[in-house]
XYZ file of C-alpha atoms in Angstrom:
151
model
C 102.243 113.129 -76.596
C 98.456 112.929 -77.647
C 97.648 113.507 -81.212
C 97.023 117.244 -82.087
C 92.702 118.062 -82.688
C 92.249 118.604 -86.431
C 89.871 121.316 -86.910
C 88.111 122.581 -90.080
C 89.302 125.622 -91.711
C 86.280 127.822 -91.160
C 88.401 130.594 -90.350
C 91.842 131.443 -90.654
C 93.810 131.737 -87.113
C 93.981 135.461 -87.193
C 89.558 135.599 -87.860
C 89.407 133.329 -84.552
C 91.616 135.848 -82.321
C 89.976 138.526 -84.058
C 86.362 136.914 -82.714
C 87.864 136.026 -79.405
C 88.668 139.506 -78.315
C 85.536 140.935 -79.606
C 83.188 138.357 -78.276
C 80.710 140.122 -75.987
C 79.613 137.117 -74.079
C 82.436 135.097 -71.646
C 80.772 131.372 -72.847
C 81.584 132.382 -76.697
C 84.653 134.067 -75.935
C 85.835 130.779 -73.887
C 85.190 129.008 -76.781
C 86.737 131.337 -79.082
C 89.808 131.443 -77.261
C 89.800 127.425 -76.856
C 89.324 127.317 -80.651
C 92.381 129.603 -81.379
C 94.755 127.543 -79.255
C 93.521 124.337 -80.785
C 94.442 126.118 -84.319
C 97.921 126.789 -82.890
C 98.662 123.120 -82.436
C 97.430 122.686 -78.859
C 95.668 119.619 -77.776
C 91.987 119.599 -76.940
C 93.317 118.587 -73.159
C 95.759 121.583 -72.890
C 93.728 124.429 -74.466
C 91.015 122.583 -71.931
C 93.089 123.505 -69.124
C 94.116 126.823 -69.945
C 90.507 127.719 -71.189
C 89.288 126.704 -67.827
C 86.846 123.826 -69.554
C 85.617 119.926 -68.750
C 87.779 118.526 -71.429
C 85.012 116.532 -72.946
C 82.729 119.636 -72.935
C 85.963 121.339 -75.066
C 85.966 118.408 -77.388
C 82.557 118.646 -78.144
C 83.032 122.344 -78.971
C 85.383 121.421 -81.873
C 83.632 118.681 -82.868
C 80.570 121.060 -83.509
C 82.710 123.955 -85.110
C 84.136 121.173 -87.271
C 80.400 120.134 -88.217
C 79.106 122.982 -88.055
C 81.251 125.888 -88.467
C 81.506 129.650 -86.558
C 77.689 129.531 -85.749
C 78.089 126.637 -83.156
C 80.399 129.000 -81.555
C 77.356 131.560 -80.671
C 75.804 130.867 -76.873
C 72.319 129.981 -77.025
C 71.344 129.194 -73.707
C 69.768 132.834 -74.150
C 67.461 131.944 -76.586
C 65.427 129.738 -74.832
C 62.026 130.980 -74.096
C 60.083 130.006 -70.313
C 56.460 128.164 -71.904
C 53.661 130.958 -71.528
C 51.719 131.406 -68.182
C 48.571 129.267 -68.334
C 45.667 131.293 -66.492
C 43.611 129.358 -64.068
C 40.729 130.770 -65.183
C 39.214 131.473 -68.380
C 38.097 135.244 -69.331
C 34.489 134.256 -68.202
C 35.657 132.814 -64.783
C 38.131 136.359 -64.885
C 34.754 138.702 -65.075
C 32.990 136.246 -62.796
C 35.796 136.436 -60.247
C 35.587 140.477 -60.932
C 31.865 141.284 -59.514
C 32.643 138.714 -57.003
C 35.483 140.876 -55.674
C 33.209 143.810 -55.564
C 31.571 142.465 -52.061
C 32.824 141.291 -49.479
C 34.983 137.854 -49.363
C 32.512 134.559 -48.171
C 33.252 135.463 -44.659
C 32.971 138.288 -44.431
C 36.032 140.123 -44.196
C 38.197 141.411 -46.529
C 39.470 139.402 -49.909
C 43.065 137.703 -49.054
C 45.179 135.710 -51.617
C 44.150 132.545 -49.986
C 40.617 133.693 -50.486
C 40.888 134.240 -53.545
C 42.704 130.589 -53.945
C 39.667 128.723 -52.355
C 37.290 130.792 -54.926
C 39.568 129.359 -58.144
C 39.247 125.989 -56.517
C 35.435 125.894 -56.133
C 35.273 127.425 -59.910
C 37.654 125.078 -61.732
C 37.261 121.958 -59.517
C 41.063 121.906 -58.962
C 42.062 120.133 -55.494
C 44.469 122.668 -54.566
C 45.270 126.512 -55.573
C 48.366 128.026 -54.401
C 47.675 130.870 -52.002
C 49.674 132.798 -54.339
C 48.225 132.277 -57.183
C 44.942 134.102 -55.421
C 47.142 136.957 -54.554
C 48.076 137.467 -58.518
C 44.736 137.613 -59.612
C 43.995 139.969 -57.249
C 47.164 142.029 -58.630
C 45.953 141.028 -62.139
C 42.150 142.697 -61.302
C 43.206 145.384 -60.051
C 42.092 145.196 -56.707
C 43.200 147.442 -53.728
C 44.479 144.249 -51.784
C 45.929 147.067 -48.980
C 43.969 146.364 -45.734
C 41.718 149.505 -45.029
C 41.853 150.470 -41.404
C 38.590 150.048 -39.513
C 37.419 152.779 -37.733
């Protein structure tokens, strides 16, 4: 039989049911509940198992609690942050784009997200704009993008 997990006395057995069953998220309360059964003698392989976890993911759960204590436990994966927007085009460029938006598009017609692409292009010297990239500045301006019917 494979050698019982030691794991660090944090918390008594009864404190890691206790945060098991009140554990609002199911990643901690997985690991809660695969840190009580290691407490209770289980191996890292069985509580695994019964947790429903990779076993060398569950090892490196205790091996973190052990290091680390109860607030390795807590599921972070929320806390990550997506890096901020970066605008295309600089306030200036923004106002310029503005009054440009105020007559009619280079051809004539109305101004289209692709339009409005092509426009950021020439400005910035980029190779390519996405055609929806155009569209959210047109969103971001505040421009009636709705075709108007022609009479």
């Amino acid at each position: 039989m494979p050698p019982k997990a030691h794991l660090e006395s944090h918390l008594t057995a009864e404190e890691l049911k206790i945060r098991y069953r009140q554990a609002q998220n199911t990643t901690e309360s997985r690991r809660w509940h695969l840190l009580l059964l290691v407490s209770r003698n289980w191996t890292i392989k069985q509580a695994a198992q019964v947790v429903g976890l990779n076993y060398d993911y569950a090892k490196e759960i205790v091996q973190r609690y052990n290091r680390e204590g109860p607030n390795s436990v807590r599921n972070r994966s929320g806390d990550r942050q997506p890096p901020p927007a970066k605008s295309l085009l600089s306030p200036e460029q923004q106002e310029e784009l503005r009054q440009a938006l105020q007559s009619p598009a280079p051809d004539g017609g109305d101004w289209t997200g692709p339009k409005v692409a092509r426009w950021i292009a020439e400005k910035t010297g980029s190779a390519h704009v996405w055609p929806q990239r155009g569209w959210d500045y047109l969103k971001r301006l505040g421009v009636d993008w709705r075709r108007r019917r022609r009479k």
